[in-house]
Amino acid sequence: MVDSKVPLLTPYKMGRFNLSHRYQYTPGIWTKEQVEAWKPIVDAVHAKGGIFFCQIWHVGCVSNSAERAIVLNSILVTLGTQCFWCYDCNRLQQQYIMLVIHHEITHCHRRVPERETEKASEKMVDSKVPLLTPYKMGKFNLSHRVVLAPLTRQRSYNNVPQPHAIIYYSQRTTQGGFLITEATGVSDTAQGYPDTPGIWTKEQVEAWKPIVDAVHAKGGIFFCQIWHVGRVSNSGFQPNGQVPVSSTDQPLTPQIHANGIDEDQFTPPRRLRTDEISEVVKDFKIAARNAIEAGFDGVEIHGAHGYLIDQFMKDQVNDRTDKYGGSLENRCRFALEVVEAVVNEVGTDRVGFRLSPFANYMESGDSNPKALGLYMVESLNKYGILYCHMIEPRMKKLGEKCETPDSLQPMKDAFKGTFMAAGGYNREEGNKALVNKHADLVAYGRWFLANPDLPRRFELNAPLNKYNRDTFYISDPIVGYVDYPFLESST
Ligand SMILES: Cc1cc2nc3c(=O)[nH]c(=O)nc-3n(C[C@H](O)[C@H](O)[C@H](O)COP(=O)(O)O)c2cc1C
């Protein structure tokens, strides 16, 4: 070889290695099996005196002239908690070490060059579509009113947010768009489902940071929904297998799981003692502080859907005889103590509250939901919180619309801050709600889940991807999570 005249076959000294030829491959090196499979190959190369480096590879985005980036179904094993794949292929992080190529290529995603994002937001401002008009919420300048509703996705393994959430949330971010995270546990007693995220440990706070950073890098405004499930749990989710806590010791009957087949079983709860309640309030306060430390712009207190705060507010569940039970004022005391503690911790302009007075999810109904809703908004006015987020009365049952004479209008009219409505909205109804001053903002759950570019689709009145309920809560980091397609022409 040394004597050869073929240039490719001439020797070259690179550092301490003498190289003689090149090599190309496409296998993986993230599993034990792959590592073991490489060993005899490496041994064989070494046996013949070769020097063998492994090229560790991220294909990530592959641009073509239409600036289309192909996103592989992939996960990177990271060093530390740094992000593994950035939404913008120019900003790939350097820290990671391996790539898992998980399935076939299934999803095309065209990245948004900075200047296009600006143009798009200018266009939104000019748009006549009410949902696409700007709105000032406290100190936040929203470029449109299509909010990402909180959506539990159960992909935060061991209650720690995962790098794939970087893609998920940044896919749904627009310049000046408002996003709310999935419900996020405030303590180790707050959990009731597998793999929902938390924000009570240092590890969780650190894991949220790159997710928040990715949303901010695209100009989004990001609130963390803080949550305690109360009796919607079983001892398998509780520390040391203890029983869940609640406003009551009344058990919850088994509920059909979201997949429509399995049954969720609940351990009969333990009624919190009066002197223990301040500890739970403190958990919310610390969670809010942690959320700000993670970089969130604020927090939304989850007071809806039959979870702990709702269990205190609703007379169907709350059967207490202390100062937290009985009268409406007493039943709302816990909720308002949480609000006060969180407001004192992070400031009024960073706090929202979600309520579902008319719903009876998880056997948590109230005999006078209108009075409850009005009492709460009037009380929230005293704290001057940023926004009130309310579920439409038509969503009495989870995921189902029903006919009802009830309306959120009295609550909207009574609330002095920003009023956000959610539940069963499409484009037309969202626009109508804004025009009729029924809401200032509209949160979209299932449509946003299935359409990462929902504001853009509303702007163009483009068709929507259908959502697939079967993948709402599966633990796959890709499927049903970051593989819903964007519009061909969008982003
Ligand atoms: C998959 C899924 C997860 C949800 N997770 C949460 C949650 O974590 N917190 C919450 O307050 N509401 C949650 N909801 C309710 C949604 O935020 C929203 O209120 C509901 O889907 C109705 O709005 P939509 O008709 O736009 O989907 C969830 C709904 C779905 C479908």
PDB file of C-alpha atoms in Angstrom, residues 10-173:
ATOM      1  CA  THR A  10      -1.374   6.475   0.546  1.00  0.00           C
ATOM      2  CA  PRO A  11      -0.520   6.506   4.251  1.00  0.00           C
ATOM      3  CA  TYR A  12      -1.434   9.342   6.582  1.00  0.00           C
ATOM      4  CA  LYS A  13      -0.585   9.949  10.225  1.00  0.00           C
ATOM      5  CA  MET A  14      -3.449  11.350  12.273  1.00  0.00           C
ATOM      6  CA  GLY A  15      -2.295  12.032  15.830  1.00  0.00           C
ATOM      7  CA  ARG A  16      -1.043   8.770  17.182  1.00  0.00           C
ATOM      8  CA  PHE A  17      -3.020   6.687  14.681  1.00  0.00           C
ATOM      9  CA  ASN A  18      -1.736   5.616  11.286  1.00  0.00           C
ATOM     10  CA  LEU A  19      -4.775   5.377   9.007  1.00  0.00           C
ATOM     11  CA  SER A  20      -4.924   3.400   5.820  1.00  0.00           C
ATOM     12  CA  HIS A  21      -8.507   3.301   4.673  1.00  0.00           C
ATOM     13  CA  ARG A  22     -12.052   4.552   5.224  1.00  0.00           C
ATOM     14  CA  TYR A  23     -15.198   2.894   6.453  1.00  0.00           C
ATOM     15  CA  GLN A  24     -18.961   3.604   6.376  1.00  0.00           C
ATOM     16  CA  TYR A  25     -21.941   2.039   8.240  1.00  0.00           C
ATOM     17  CA  THR A  26     -25.499   2.454   9.463  1.00  0.00           C
ATOM     18  CA  PRO A  27     -25.987   0.216  12.497  1.00  0.00           C
ATOM     19  CA  GLY A  28     -26.899   1.302  16.041  1.00  0.00           C
ATOM     20  CA  ILE A  29     -24.935   1.284  19.249  1.00  0.00           C
ATOM     21  CA  TRP A  30     -27.485   1.971  21.922  1.00  0.00           C
ATOM     22  CA  THR A  31     -28.462  -1.482  23.139  1.00  0.00           C
ATOM     23  CA  LYS A  32     -26.487  -4.098  24.992  1.00  0.00           C
ATOM     24  CA  GLU A  33     -27.139  -6.440  22.057  1.00  0.00           C
ATOM     25  CA  GLN A  34     -25.621  -4.007  19.569  1.00  0.00           C
ATOM     26  CA  VAL A  35     -22.599  -3.400  21.772  1.00  0.00           C
ATOM     27  CA  GLU A  36     -22.012  -7.121  22.076  1.00  0.00           C
ATOM     28  CA  ALA A  37     -22.477  -7.584  18.328  1.00  0.00           C
ATOM     29  CA  TRP A  38     -19.836  -4.968  17.623  1.00  0.00           C
ATOM     30  CA  LYS A  39     -17.233  -6.686  19.810  1.00  0.00           C
ATOM     31  CA  PRO A  40     -16.144  -9.506  17.463  1.00  0.00           C
ATOM     32  CA  ILE A  41     -16.023  -7.024  14.577  1.00  0.00           C
ATOM     33  CA  VAL A  42     -13.803  -4.681  16.552  1.00  0.00           C
ATOM     34  CA  ASP A  43     -11.695  -7.611  17.730  1.00  0.00           C
ATOM     35  CA  ALA A  44     -11.214  -8.771  14.138  1.00  0.00           C
ATOM     36  CA  VAL A  45     -10.109  -5.310  13.046  1.00  0.00           C
ATOM     37  CA  HIS A  46      -7.718  -5.073  15.979  1.00  0.00           C
ATOM     38  CA  ALA A  47      -6.403  -8.566  15.264  1.00  0.00           C
ATOM     39  CA  LYS A  48      -5.291  -7.315  11.853  1.00  0.00           C
ATOM     40  CA  GLY A  49      -3.728  -4.177  13.357  1.00  0.00           C
ATOM     41  CA  GLY A  50      -6.477  -1.771  12.403  1.00  0.00           C
ATOM     42  CA  ILE A  51      -7.415   1.314  14.332  1.00  0.00           C
ATOM     43  CA  PHE A  52     -11.123   1.464  14.649  1.00  0.00           C
ATOM     44  CA  PHE A  53     -13.290   4.465  15.656  1.00  0.00           C
ATOM     45  CA  CYS A  54     -17.039   4.269  15.904  1.00  0.00           C
ATOM     46  CA  GLN A  55     -18.815   7.148  14.206  1.00  0.00           C
ATOM     47  CA  ILE A  56     -21.711   8.101  16.456  1.00  0.00           C
ATOM     48  CA  TRP A  57     -24.402   9.576  14.409  1.00  0.00           C
ATOM     49  CA  HIS A  58     -27.470  11.740  14.447  1.00  0.00           C
ATOM     50  CA  VAL A  59     -29.310  12.141  11.184  1.00  0.00           C
ATOM     51  CA  GLY A  60     -31.930  14.290  12.927  1.00  0.00           C
ATOM     52  CA  CYS A  61     -33.022  16.644  10.191  1.00  0.00           C
ATOM     53  CA  VAL A  62     -32.099  16.242   6.558  1.00  0.00           C
ATOM     54  CA  SER A  63     -32.907  19.378   4.597  1.00  0.00           C
ATOM     55  CA  ASN A  64     -33.769  19.544   0.942  1.00  0.00           C
ATOM     56  CA  SER A  65     -34.300  22.548  -1.287  1.00  0.00           C
ATOM     57  CA  ALA A  66     -37.831  23.008   0.056  1.00  0.00           C
ATOM     58  CA  GLU A  67     -36.270  23.288   3.509  1.00  0.00           C
ATOM     59  CA  ARG A  68     -38.048  20.143   4.510  1.00  0.00           C
ATOM     60  CA  ALA A  69     -36.501  18.383   7.403  1.00  0.00           C
ATOM     61  CA  ILE A  70     -37.084  14.719   7.905  1.00  0.00           C
ATOM     62  CA  VAL A  71     -37.476  13.844  11.504  1.00  0.00           C
ATOM     63  CA  LEU A  72     -36.558  10.297  12.265  1.00  0.00           C
ATOM     64  CA  ASN A  73     -38.396   8.454  14.936  1.00  0.00           C
ATOM     65  CA  SER A  74     -35.549   8.700  17.273  1.00  0.00           C
ATOM     66  CA  ILE A  75     -34.481   9.131  20.811  1.00  0.00           C
ATOM     67  CA  LEU A  76     -31.098  10.126  21.981  1.00  0.00           C
ATOM     68  CA  VAL A  77     -29.570   8.836  25.083  1.00  0.00           C
ATOM     69  CA  THR A  78     -28.267  12.013  26.595  1.00  0.00           C
ATOM     70  CA  LEU A  79     -25.468  13.094  28.749  1.00  0.00           C
ATOM     71  CA  GLY A  80     -27.019  14.687  31.788  1.00  0.00           C
ATOM     72  CA  THR A  81     -30.377  16.232  31.120  1.00  0.00           C
ATOM     73  CA  GLN A  82     -29.505  18.111  27.977  1.00  0.00           C
ATOM     74  CA  CYS A  83     -31.931  17.948  25.130  1.00  0.00           C
ATOM     75  CA  PHE A  84     -31.436  15.286  22.545  1.00  0.00           C
ATOM     76  CA  TRP A  85     -33.024  16.747  19.508  1.00  0.00           C
ATOM     77  CA  CYS A  86     -33.735  20.350  19.005  1.00  0.00           C
ATOM     78  CA  TYR A  87     -36.771  21.410  17.032  1.00  0.00           C
ATOM     79  CA  ASP A  88     -34.489  23.463  14.878  1.00  0.00           C
ATOM     80  CA  CYS A  89     -31.936  21.394  13.058  1.00  0.00           C
ATOM     81  CA  ASN A  90     -29.438  24.244  13.146  1.00  0.00           C
ATOM     82  CA  ARG A  91     -29.426  24.073  16.887  1.00  0.00           C
ATOM     83  CA  LEU A  92     -28.650  20.460  17.503  1.00  0.00           C
ATOM     84  CA  GLN A  93     -27.113  20.098  20.898  1.00  0.00           C
ATOM     85  CA  GLN A  94     -23.598  18.740  20.964  1.00  0.00           C
ATOM     86  CA  GLN A  95     -23.763  16.981  24.292  1.00  0.00           C
ATOM     87  CA  TYR A  96     -25.462  13.796  23.328  1.00  0.00           C
ATOM     88  CA  ILE A  97     -23.743  10.583  22.612  1.00  0.00           C
ATOM     89  CA  MET A  98     -26.046   8.150  20.896  1.00  0.00           C
ATOM     90  CA  LEU A  99     -29.086   7.951  18.756  1.00  0.00           C
ATOM     91  CA  VAL A 100     -31.792   5.405  18.847  1.00  0.00           C
ATOM     92  CA  ILE A 101     -33.367   4.926  15.488  1.00  0.00           C
ATOM     93  CA  HIS A 102     -36.596   3.537  16.637  1.00  0.00           C
ATOM     94  CA  HIS A 103     -38.905   2.902  13.723  1.00  0.00           C
ATOM     95  CA  GLU A 104     -39.111   3.824  10.081  1.00  0.00           C
ATOM     96  CA  ILE A 105     -39.248   7.438   9.053  1.00  0.00           C
ATOM     97  CA  THR A 106     -42.861   8.388   9.593  1.00  0.00           C
ATOM     98  CA  HIS A 107     -43.037  12.071   9.865  1.00  0.00           C
ATOM     99  CA  CYS A 108     -42.018  15.079   7.907  1.00  0.00           C
ATOM    100  CA  HIS A 109     -41.483  18.329   9.644  1.00  0.00           C
ATOM    101  CA  ARG A 110     -40.371  21.452   7.932  1.00  0.00           C
ATOM    102  CA  ARG A 111     -38.487  23.702  10.267  1.00  0.00           C
ATOM    103  CA  VAL A 112     -39.362  27.380  10.485  1.00  0.00           C
ATOM    104  CA  PRO A 113     -36.594  29.716   9.558  1.00  0.00           C
ATOM    105  CA  GLU A 114     -36.564  32.667  11.939  1.00  0.00           C
ATOM    106  CA  ARG A 115     -37.712  35.244   9.396  1.00  0.00           C
ATOM    107  CA  GLU A 116     -40.669  33.101   8.343  1.00  0.00           C
ATOM    108  CA  THR A 117     -41.780  32.827  11.944  1.00  0.00           C
ATOM    109  CA  GLU A 118     -41.791  36.597  12.144  1.00  0.00           C
ATOM    110  CA  LYS A 119     -43.743  36.899   8.924  1.00  0.00           C
ATOM    111  CA  ALA A 120     -46.239  34.330  10.140  1.00  0.00           C
ATOM    112  CA  SER A 121     -46.838  36.186  13.385  1.00  0.00           C
ATOM    113  CA  GLU A 122     -47.249  39.483  11.521  1.00  0.00           C
ATOM    114  CA  LYS A 123     -49.766  37.772   9.273  1.00  0.00           C
ATOM    115  CA  MET A 124     -51.622  36.420  12.273  1.00  0.00           C
ATOM    116  CA  VAL A 125     -51.898  39.896  13.708  1.00  0.00           C
ATOM    117  CA  ASP A 126     -53.401  41.168  10.472  1.00  0.00           C
ATOM    118  CA  SER A 127     -55.733  38.235  10.192  1.00  0.00           C
ATOM    119  CA  LYS A 128     -59.466  38.711  10.517  1.00  0.00           C
ATOM    120  CA  VAL A 129     -59.877  35.314  12.150  1.00  0.00           C
ATOM    121  CA  PRO A 130     -60.730  36.200  15.773  1.00  0.00           C
ATOM    122  CA  LEU A 131     -58.751  33.249  17.125  1.00  0.00           C
ATOM    123  CA  LEU A 132     -55.700  34.633  15.365  1.00  0.00           C
ATOM    124  CA  THR A 133     -55.884  38.125  16.815  1.00  0.00           C
ATOM    125  CA  PRO A 134     -53.382  39.261  19.431  1.00  0.00           C
ATOM    126  CA  TYR A 135     -54.230  39.537  23.093  1.00  0.00           C
ATOM    127  CA  LYS A 136     -52.413  41.068  26.027  1.00  0.00           C
ATOM    128  CA  MET A 137     -52.630  38.874  29.105  1.00  0.00           C
ATOM    129  CA  GLY A 138     -50.949  40.744  31.955  1.00  0.00           C
ATOM    130  CA  LYS A 139     -47.373  41.275  30.882  1.00  0.00           C
ATOM    131  CA  PHE A 140     -47.584  38.594  28.174  1.00  0.00           C
ATOM    132  CA  ASN A 141     -48.203  39.630  24.598  1.00  0.00           C
ATOM    133  CA  LEU A 142     -49.989  36.748  22.936  1.00  0.00           C
ATOM    134  CA  SER A 143     -49.969  36.802  19.151  1.00  0.00           C
ATOM    135  CA  HIS A 144     -53.118  34.662  18.970  1.00  0.00           C
ATOM    136  CA  ARG A 145     -55.725  33.073  21.228  1.00  0.00           C
ATOM    137  CA  VAL A 146     -55.394  29.371  20.438  1.00  0.00           C
ATOM    138  CA  VAL A 147     -54.052  27.928  23.698  1.00  0.00           C
ATOM    139  CA  LEU A 148     -52.569  24.464  24.160  1.00  0.00           C
ATOM    140  CA  ALA A 149     -54.786  22.922  26.865  1.00  0.00           C
ATOM    141  CA  PRO A 150     -53.157  20.824  29.581  1.00  0.00           C
ATOM    142  CA  LEU A 151     -52.921  17.255  28.278  1.00  0.00           C
ATOM    143  CA  THR A 152     -51.673  14.312  30.295  1.00  0.00           C
ATOM    144  CA  ARG A 153     -49.611  12.093  28.005  1.00  0.00           C
ATOM    145  CA  GLN A 154     -48.026   9.630  30.422  1.00  0.00           C
ATOM    146  CA  ARG A 155     -44.615   9.618  28.820  1.00  0.00           C
ATOM    147  CA  SER A 156     -42.648  11.003  31.772  1.00  0.00           C
ATOM    148  CA  TYR A 157     -41.021   7.808  32.938  1.00  0.00           C
ATOM    149  CA  ASN A 158     -40.799   7.538  36.728  1.00  0.00           C
ATOM    150  CA  ASN A 159     -42.431  10.956  36.965  1.00  0.00           C
ATOM    151  CA  VAL A 160     -39.463  12.660  35.306  1.00  0.00           C
ATOM    152  CA  PRO A 161     -40.095  14.743  32.162  1.00  0.00           C
ATOM    153  CA  GLN A 162     -38.278  13.193  29.223  1.00  0.00           C
ATOM    154  CA  PRO A 163     -36.355  14.634  26.281  1.00  0.00           C
ATOM    155  CA  HIS A 164     -39.096  13.643  23.827  1.00  0.00           C
ATOM    156  CA  ALA A 165     -41.282  16.282  25.489  1.00  0.00           C
ATOM    157  CA  ILE A 166     -38.909  18.862  24.010  1.00  0.00           C
ATOM    158  CA  ILE A 167     -40.104  17.913  20.563  1.00  0.00           C
ATOM    159  CA  TYR A 168     -43.729  17.558  21.586  1.00  0.00           C
ATOM    160  CA  TYR A 169     -44.027  20.991  23.170  1.00  0.00           C
ATOM    161  CA  SER A 170     -41.826  22.822  20.713  1.00  0.00           C
ATOM    162  CA  GLN A 171     -43.845  21.359  17.819  1.00  0.00           C
ATOM    163  CA  ARG A 172     -46.889  23.044  19.352  1.00  0.00           C
ATOM    164  CA  THR A 173     -45.168  26.362  20.007  1.00  0.00           C
TER     165      THR A 173
END
